[in-house]
Short mmCIF file of C-alpha atoms and ligand atoms in Angstrom, two decimals:
data_model
loop_
_atom_site.label_atom_id
_atom_site.label_comp_id
_atom_site.label_asym_id
_atom_site.label_seq_id
_atom_site.Cartn_x
_atom_site.Cartn_y
_atom_site.Cartn_z
CA MET N 1 30.47 4.35 29.26
CA GLY N 2 33.61 2.63 30.45
CA ALA N 3 36.47 4.46 32.17
CA HIS N 4 38.13 5.39 28.82
CA GLY N 5 35.01 6.44 26.91
CA SER N 6 34.23 3.06 25.27
CA PRO N 7 30.87 1.37 25.88
CA ALA N 8 30.66 -1.21 28.59
CA PHE N 9 29.52 -4.55 27.29
CA GLU N 10 29.18 -8.13 28.19
CA ARG N 11 30.56 -10.49 25.52
CA VAL N 12 27.93 -13.00 24.28
CA ASP N 13 29.18 -16.05 22.40
CA GLN N 14 26.41 -16.21 19.76
CA ASP N 15 25.27 -14.37 16.62
CA ALA N 16 22.82 -11.49 17.05
CA GLU N 17 21.32 -12.15 13.63
CA ARG N 18 18.05 -14.08 13.53
CA LEU N 19 17.08 -15.82 10.31
CA HIS N 20 13.34 -15.44 10.79
CA THR N 21 11.31 -12.29 11.26
CA PRO N 22 9.12 -11.73 14.33
CA TYR N 23 6.13 -12.38 12.02
CA ASP N 24 7.51 -15.82 11.04
CA GLU N 25 7.97 -16.68 14.69
CA TRP N 26 4.43 -15.56 15.47
CA ALA N 27 2.97 -17.52 12.52
CA CYS N 28 4.92 -20.61 13.58
CA SER N 29 3.58 -20.25 17.14
CA GLN N 30 0.01 -20.53 15.81
CA GLY N 31 0.35 -24.29 15.37
CA ILE N 32 -0.88 -24.44 11.75
CA ASP N 33 1.02 -25.02 8.50
CA VAL N 34 2.54 -22.26 6.38
CA MET N 35 2.33 -22.73 2.60
CA ARG N 36 5.10 -21.10 0.57
CA GLY N 37 6.13 -20.75 -3.08
CA TYR N 38 4.96 -18.52 -5.93
CA PHE N 39 1.37 -19.69 -6.17
CA ILE N 40 -1.31 -21.97 -4.71
CA GLU N 41 -2.99 -24.34 -7.11
CA ASP N 42 -6.32 -24.45 -5.28
CA VAL N 43 -7.24 -22.62 -2.07
CA TYR N 44 -10.39 -24.76 -1.79
CA THR N 45 -8.51 -28.01 -1.21
CA LEU N 46 -5.63 -26.88 1.04
CA PRO N 47 -5.36 -29.13 4.09
CA LEU N 48 -6.24 -27.25 7.29
CA LYS N 49 -5.25 -27.81 10.90
CA TRP N 50 -6.94 -26.90 14.17
CA TRP N 51 -6.17 -23.24 14.98
CA GLU N 52 -6.73 -22.60 18.65
CA ARG N 53 -6.55 -18.80 18.54
CA MET N 54 -9.27 -18.66 15.86
CA GLY N 55 -11.37 -21.58 17.02
CA GLY N 56 -11.52 -23.13 13.54
CA TYR N 57 -9.24 -24.88 11.05
CA GLY N 58 -6.65 -22.91 9.11
CA VAL N 59 -3.47 -22.60 7.10
CA PHE N 60 -1.17 -19.63 6.44
CA ILE N 61 -0.12 -18.73 2.91
CA ASN N 62 3.15 -16.78 2.67
CA LEU N 63 3.89 -16.47 -1.03
CA GLU N 64 7.24 -15.31 -2.38
CA GLY N 65 5.82 -12.18 -3.99
CA THR N 66 4.44 -10.64 -0.82
CA GLY N 67 7.76 -9.08 0.22
CA TYR N 68 6.52 -9.36 3.82
CA VAL N 69 4.05 -6.50 3.35
CA ASP N 70 1.08 -8.86 3.59
CA ASP N 71 0.08 -12.49 4.05
CA ALA N 72 -2.95 -14.70 3.57
CA TYR N 73 -4.70 -17.47 5.41
CA VAL N 74 -7.60 -19.82 4.79
CA CYS N 75 -9.86 -20.60 7.72
CA SER N 76 -12.88 -22.84 7.95
CA ILE N 77 -15.71 -22.52 10.46
CA PRO N 78 -17.14 -25.92 11.43
CA PRO N 79 -20.85 -26.52 10.68
CA GLY N 80 -23.12 -24.53 12.99
CA GLU N 81 -20.16 -23.04 14.89
CA SER N 82 -18.54 -19.65 15.23
CA LEU N 83 -14.91 -18.60 15.36
CA LYS N 84 -13.58 -16.89 18.49
CA PRO N 85 -13.88 -13.09 18.68
CA GLN N 86 -10.77 -11.33 17.35
CA ARG N 87 -9.19 -7.93 17.44
CA HIS N 88 -5.83 -6.83 16.02
CA LEU N 89 -3.78 -3.89 14.88
CA PHE N 90 -3.35 -5.18 11.34
CA GLU N 91 -5.81 -4.71 8.50
CA GLU N 92 -7.70 -7.63 7.07
CA LEU N 93 -9.65 -8.24 3.87
CA VAL N 94 -11.99 -11.24 3.92
CA TYR N 95 -13.34 -13.13 0.89
CA ILE N 96 -15.86 -15.93 1.43
CA LEU N 97 -14.77 -19.03 -0.49
CA GLU N 98 -17.62 -21.29 0.56
CA GLY N 99 -20.75 -21.29 2.67
CA ARG N 100 -23.13 -18.82 4.27
CA GLY N 101 -22.95 -17.03 7.58
CA ALA N 102 -22.61 -13.71 9.36
CA THR N 103 -20.04 -11.47 11.00
CA THR N 104 -20.57 -9.25 14.02
CA VAL N 105 -18.38 -6.15 14.34
CA TRP N 106 -18.16 -3.70 17.23
CA GLN N 107 -15.89 -1.19 18.85
CA GLU N 108 -15.03 -1.65 22.51
CA ASN N 109 -18.12 -0.71 24.56
CA GLY N 110 -19.95 0.15 21.30
CA ALA N 111 -23.08 -1.34 19.74
CA LYS N 112 -22.71 -4.55 17.74
CA GLN N 113 -23.50 -4.71 14.04
CA THR N 114 -24.13 -7.97 12.24
CA PHE N 115 -24.19 -8.55 8.51
CA GLU N 116 -24.74 -11.72 6.50
CA TRP N 117 -22.47 -13.11 3.82
CA GLN N 118 -22.33 -15.97 1.35
CA LYS N 119 -19.90 -17.54 -1.08
CA GLY N 120 -18.40 -14.66 -3.13
CA SER N 121 -18.79 -11.90 -0.50
CA LEU N 122 -15.93 -9.51 0.28
CA PHE N 123 -15.43 -7.15 3.21
CA ALA N 124 -12.73 -5.52 5.30
CA VAL N 125 -12.48 -5.68 9.07
CA PRO N 126 -12.05 -2.07 10.29
CA LEU N 127 -8.64 -1.69 11.93
CA ASN N 128 -8.57 -2.99 15.52
CA ALA N 129 -12.36 -3.37 15.68
CA CYS N 130 -13.67 -6.46 17.49
CA TYR N 131 -15.31 -9.05 15.26
CA GLN N 132 -16.64 -12.58 15.21
CA HIS N 133 -17.55 -14.85 12.29
CA PHE N 134 -20.50 -17.27 12.44
CA ASN N 135 -21.28 -20.21 10.17
CA GLY N 136 -24.99 -19.94 9.28
CA GLN N 137 -25.33 -23.54 8.13
CA GLY N 138 -25.47 -26.52 10.44
CA ASP N 139 -24.57 -29.14 7.88
CA ARG N 140 -21.46 -27.79 6.15
CA GLU N 141 -18.33 -25.76 6.79
CA ALA N 142 -17.88 -22.13 5.79
CA ARG N 143 -14.46 -21.32 4.35
CA LEU N 144 -12.89 -17.87 4.10
CA LEU N 145 -9.72 -16.44 2.62
CA ALA N 146 -8.18 -13.46 4.40
CA VAL N 147 -5.35 -11.20 3.25
CA THR N 148 -3.81 -9.08 6.01
CA ASN N 149 -0.87 -6.78 6.58
CA ALA N 150 0.17 -8.69 9.70
CA PRO N 151 3.78 -9.17 8.46
CA LEU N 152 4.28 -5.41 8.21
CA VAL N 153 2.69 -4.63 11.57
CA ILE N 154 4.06 -7.53 13.60
CA ASN N 155 7.58 -7.03 12.26
CA LEU N 156 7.44 -3.29 12.98
CA PHE N 157 6.40 -3.61 16.63
CA HIS N 158 7.49 -7.22 17.34
CA CYS N 159 5.20 -7.25 20.33
CA GLU N 160 2.24 -9.63 20.06
CA ASP N 161 0.50 -8.13 23.07
CA PHE N 162 0.56 -4.63 21.55
CA VAL N 163 -0.79 -5.89 18.20
CA MET N 164 -3.42 -8.32 19.54
CA ASN N 165 -4.53 -6.66 22.78
CA ASN N 166 -4.53 -2.98 21.98
CA SER N 167 -7.44 -0.93 23.30
CA TYR N 168 -7.13 2.00 20.89
CA VAL N 169 -10.37 2.67 18.98
CA PHE N 170 -10.00 3.95 15.41
CA SER N 171 -13.36 5.71 15.35
CA ASP N 172 -12.29 7.57 12.18
CA ARG N 173 -12.44 4.22 10.39
CA PHE N 174 -15.56 2.76 12.00
CA GLY N 175 -17.74 4.72 14.38
CA GLY N 176 -20.62 2.24 14.52
CA GLU N 177 -22.47 4.01 11.69
CA GLU N 178 -25.81 2.47 10.77
CA GLY N 179 -25.59 0.44 7.57
CA TYR N 180 -21.77 0.46 7.53
CA PHE N 181 -21.78 -3.06 6.07
CA GLY N 182 -25.02 -2.54 4.15
CA GLY N 183 -23.34 -2.94 0.76
CA ARG N 184 -24.01 0.57 -0.53
CA GLY N 185 -21.06 2.52 -1.88
CA LYS N 186 -19.79 5.56 -3.74
CA LEU N 187 -18.51 5.13 -7.27
CA TYR N 188 -15.69 7.58 -8.02
CA LYS N 189 -14.02 8.30 -11.35
CA ASP N 190 -11.53 5.75 -12.66
CA ARG N 191 -13.61 2.73 -11.56
CA VAL N 192 -13.08 3.19 -7.81
CA LEU N 193 -15.96 1.98 -5.64
CA GLU N 194 -15.79 2.93 -1.96
CA ILE N 195 -17.78 0.28 -0.14
CA ASN N 196 -17.34 -1.77 3.05
CA PHE N 197 -19.16 -4.92 1.97
CA VAL N 198 -19.54 -6.43 -1.50
CA SER N 199 -22.10 -9.20 -1.35
CA ASP N 200 -21.34 -10.88 -4.70
CA VAL N 201 -17.87 -10.35 -6.17
CA PRO N 202 -18.31 -13.00 -8.92
CA GLY N 203 -21.50 -11.23 -10.03
CA ILE N 204 -20.47 -7.56 -9.87
CA GLU N 205 -20.27 -5.72 -13.18
CA PRO N 206 -16.76 -4.32 -13.75
CA ILE N 207 -16.19 -1.21 -15.91
CA ALA N 208 -14.43 -1.28 -19.28
CA TRP N 209 -10.71 -0.47 -19.10
CA VAL N 210 -9.28 -1.23 -22.52
CA GLU N 211 -5.99 0.56 -21.79
CA ARG N 212 -5.04 -2.60 -19.81
CA GLY N 213 -5.99 -4.89 -22.68
CA LYS N 214 -8.68 -5.53 -25.25
CA GLY N 215 -12.02 -6.44 -23.63
CA ASN N 216 -10.67 -5.89 -20.11
CA ALA N 217 -13.02 -4.55 -17.43
CA THR N 218 -12.09 -3.74 -13.82
CA ILE N 219 -13.54 -2.29 -10.64
CA PHE N 220 -11.47 -1.21 -7.62
CA PHE N 221 -12.69 -1.41 -4.04
CA GLU N 222 -11.80 0.93 -1.20
CA LEU N 223 -12.92 -0.79 1.99
CA ALA N 224 -13.24 0.36 5.63
CA GLN N 225 -10.78 3.28 5.23
CA SER N 226 -7.94 0.78 4.80
CA THR N 227 -4.47 1.13 3.35
CA MET N 228 -5.20 -2.25 1.75
CA GLY N 229 -7.45 -2.47 -1.31
CA ALA N 230 -8.96 -4.91 -3.79
CA HIS N 231 -10.10 -5.09 -7.37
CA VAL N 232 -11.90 -7.39 -9.77
CA SER N 233 -10.80 -7.81 -13.38
CA GLN N 234 -12.49 -9.70 -16.15
CA PHE N 235 -11.24 -10.45 -19.65
CA PRO N 236 -12.86 -12.40 -22.47
CA VAL N 237 -12.14 -15.73 -24.11
CA GLY N 238 -9.31 -15.61 -26.69
CA ILE N 239 -7.75 -12.52 -25.09
CA TYR N 240 -4.74 -11.77 -22.93
CA LYS N 241 -4.05 -8.65 -20.89
CA LYS N 242 -1.01 -6.44 -21.26
CA ALA N 243 2.01 -7.21 -19.09
CA HIS N 244 2.75 -4.83 -16.24
CA ARG N 245 4.69 -4.59 -12.99
CA HIS N 246 4.33 -2.94 -9.59
CA GLY N 247 5.06 -3.36 -5.90
CA PRO N 248 4.71 -6.53 -3.81
CA GLY N 249 1.78 -8.23 -2.17
CA ALA N 250 -1.09 -8.39 -4.72
CA HIS N 251 -2.84 -11.73 -4.10
CA VAL N 252 -4.58 -12.65 -7.37
CA LEU N 253 -7.35 -15.21 -6.73
CA ILE N 254 -8.92 -16.75 -9.83
CA LEU N 255 -12.73 -16.71 -9.61
CA SER N 256 -13.59 -18.09 -13.03
CA GLY N 257 -11.96 -19.22 -16.25
CA GLU N 258 -9.00 -21.41 -17.05
CA GLY N 259 -5.72 -20.05 -18.36
CA TYR N 260 -2.20 -19.16 -17.38
CA THR N 261 0.00 -16.30 -16.18
CA PHE N 262 3.57 -15.45 -17.07
CA MET N 263 5.70 -13.75 -14.39
CA TRP N 264 9.29 -12.66 -14.96
CA PRO N 265 11.92 -10.24 -13.73
CA GLU N 266 13.04 -7.94 -16.59
CA GLY N 267 15.38 -9.70 -19.01
CA ARG N 268 15.04 -13.07 -17.28
CA GLU N 269 13.20 -16.30 -18.00
CA ARG N 270 9.40 -16.39 -17.69
CA MET N 271 7.68 -18.46 -15.02
CA ARG N 272 4.41 -20.00 -16.17
CA ILE N 273 1.53 -20.59 -13.78
CA GLN N 274 -1.50 -22.58 -14.93
CA TRP N 275 -4.74 -21.53 -13.22
CA LYS N 276 -8.38 -22.39 -12.66
CA PRO N 277 -10.97 -21.17 -10.12
CA GLY N 278 -9.35 -21.28 -6.67
CA SER N 279 -5.77 -20.76 -7.88
CA MET N 280 -3.90 -17.85 -6.29
CA LEU N 281 -0.62 -16.17 -7.24
CA VAL N 282 1.36 -13.14 -6.10
CA PRO N 283 3.64 -11.43 -8.65
CA PRO N 284 6.91 -10.47 -6.89
CA GLU N 285 7.83 -6.78 -6.67
CA GLY N 286 9.00 -5.39 -9.99
CA TRP N 287 8.33 -8.62 -11.92
CA PHE N 288 6.29 -8.27 -15.07
CA HIS N 289 3.18 -10.40 -15.09
CA GLN N 290 0.63 -11.12 -17.80
CA HIS N 291 -2.65 -13.05 -17.69
CA PHE N 292 -3.90 -15.19 -20.61
CA ASN N 293 -7.36 -16.60 -21.31
CA PRO N 294 -7.23 -19.41 -23.89
CA GLY N 295 -10.07 -21.22 -22.08
CA GLY N 296 -13.74 -21.58 -22.87
CA ARG N 297 -15.15 -18.99 -20.42
CA PRO N 298 -14.48 -15.35 -19.52
CA ALA N 299 -11.73 -15.15 -16.91
CA ARG N 300 -12.26 -13.19 -13.72
CA TYR N 301 -9.99 -12.66 -10.75
CA LEU N 302 -10.05 -10.83 -7.43
CA ALA N 303 -6.86 -9.07 -6.33
CA LEU N 304 -6.37 -8.45 -2.59
CA LYS N 305 -3.42 -6.17 -2.00
CA MET N 306 -1.49 -3.51 -0.13
CA LEU N 307 -2.69 -0.64 -2.27
CA SER N 308 -5.35 1.96 -1.67
CA ARG N 309 -6.03 5.01 -3.75
CA LYS N 310 -7.22 6.97 -0.72
CA PHE N 311 -4.51 6.11 1.79
CA LYS N 312 -1.27 5.76 -0.10
CA LEU N 313 2.01 4.56 1.39
CA ALA N 314 3.91 6.45 -1.33
CA PRO N 315 2.82 9.58 -3.22
CA GLY N 316 2.02 9.86 -6.90
CA LYS N 317 -0.30 8.51 -9.55
CA ILE N 318 -0.77 4.75 -9.97
CA LYS N 319 0.57 4.06 -13.48
CA SER N 320 -0.65 0.55 -14.21
CA ASP N 321 -2.03 1.54 -17.64
CA VAL N 322 0.81 3.87 -18.69
CA PRO N 323 3.37 2.46 -21.19
CA LEU N 324 6.92 1.85 -19.96
CA ASN N 325 8.38 4.39 -22.40
CA GLN N 326 6.15 7.07 -20.85
CA GLY N 327 7.35 6.31 -17.34
CA GLY N 328 4.59 3.80 -16.66
CA TRP N 329 4.43 0.16 -15.61
CA GLN N 330 2.91 -1.48 -18.69
CA ILE N 331 4.24 -3.23 -21.83
CA GLU N 332 2.05 -2.43 -24.84
CA TYR N 333 1.09 -5.34 -27.13
CA GLU N 334 3.32 -3.99 -29.91
CA ASP N 335 6.35 -3.80 -27.60
CA GLU N 336 6.12 -7.32 -26.16
CA ASP N 337 8.26 -10.34 -27.04
CA PRO N 338 6.61 -11.80 -30.21
CA GLU N 339 6.88 -15.27 -28.67
CA ILE N 340 4.15 -14.27 -26.18
CA ARG N 341 1.56 -14.01 -28.97
CA LEU N 342 2.74 -17.22 -30.65
CA ILE N 343 2.45 -19.26 -27.47
CA PHE N 344 -1.05 -17.87 -26.88
CA GLU N 345 -2.16 -18.71 -30.42
CA GLU N 346 -0.94 -22.27 -29.93
CA GLU N 347 -2.81 -22.57 -26.63
CA CYS N 348 -6.03 -21.28 -28.20
CA ALA N 349 -5.67 -23.65 -31.17
CA ARG N 350 -5.20 -26.58 -28.79
CA ASN N 351 -8.45 -25.62 -27.00
CA GLY N 352 -10.36 -24.86 -30.20
CA VAL N 353 -10.71 -21.22 -29.09
CA GLU N 354 -10.68 -18.35 -31.56
CA VAL N 355 -7.95 -15.75 -30.92
CA LYS N 356 -9.59 -12.33 -30.46
CA MET N 357 -6.43 -10.27 -30.04
CA PRO N 358 -6.06 -7.03 -32.02
CA LYS N 359 -3.96 -7.36 -35.19
CA ARG N 360 -0.42 -6.05 -34.88
FE1 FE2 Q 401 -0.62 -6.57 -11.46
#
């Protein structure tokens, strides 16, 4: 304190405010591109750059709807090579876009476990465990998509050394248990499967959940004791799901089918996103979003997101199938803008697809 009780300070002739977050600065320092916007047309064809820290080729994806709770990146492992071992204090979900290979996971000074994966496999890296990815094929790349909560963690601590070189072992999440990544799980009520490795996400059988739309089926994954989670939804040809809204950061990756999604903030104009396998979108926090399948095949997507049923960041029931007028997050078919149905009928007619929606 100064002589008269006021703080002593040195005057600095510049603004204190920084325009970028510590996460942005970290991502920029990685030497690869950052894709932005509301969606990615095709994660399979994104151009990648050499990523020294990983030892492969990569690109960051920071979509508008993430609200800085999570991010995504695509990384490819060159033929016959491995990425560099990693360890970090943010959670990470990994989906294999292309190829075959294996991942080794271990805790510091603990035994190593290796499991094999292929195109369509999903797993979570246990928090701050050491891991290394290997490409199992010598003649082609392996390509993975990861969704992480690095923005949340890096912005909170803004200390790369603490986040990337932290020796704490979360043995409550992964204690080196035999068969941890063996692909066996526990199926709870309400379609929740607790499992650390799903070998074939495109092939898994989801469970009927008609409250979210006619013909809809979904299965939720709880992986590696994470606060992040995932789910698969499938809906038939000639059908669209009910609109709903929720928090930020759900990365919706289209696995099969061709259609479109509407996203809109309440009372405002709809944004339309056309999709096909490999497209990815993130609905911004509080925006309604609705998925439509006027294509020739069942539509299926994988959502990778900051939401676990076991380890919640806010208390209370998840109300994604409860109507708005009952305090929920969903617009029932009979309450939606009639134009939504008309546009869908036109799309189906154009594709020669029969509309299978329930009569009003
Ligand atoms: Fe959603």
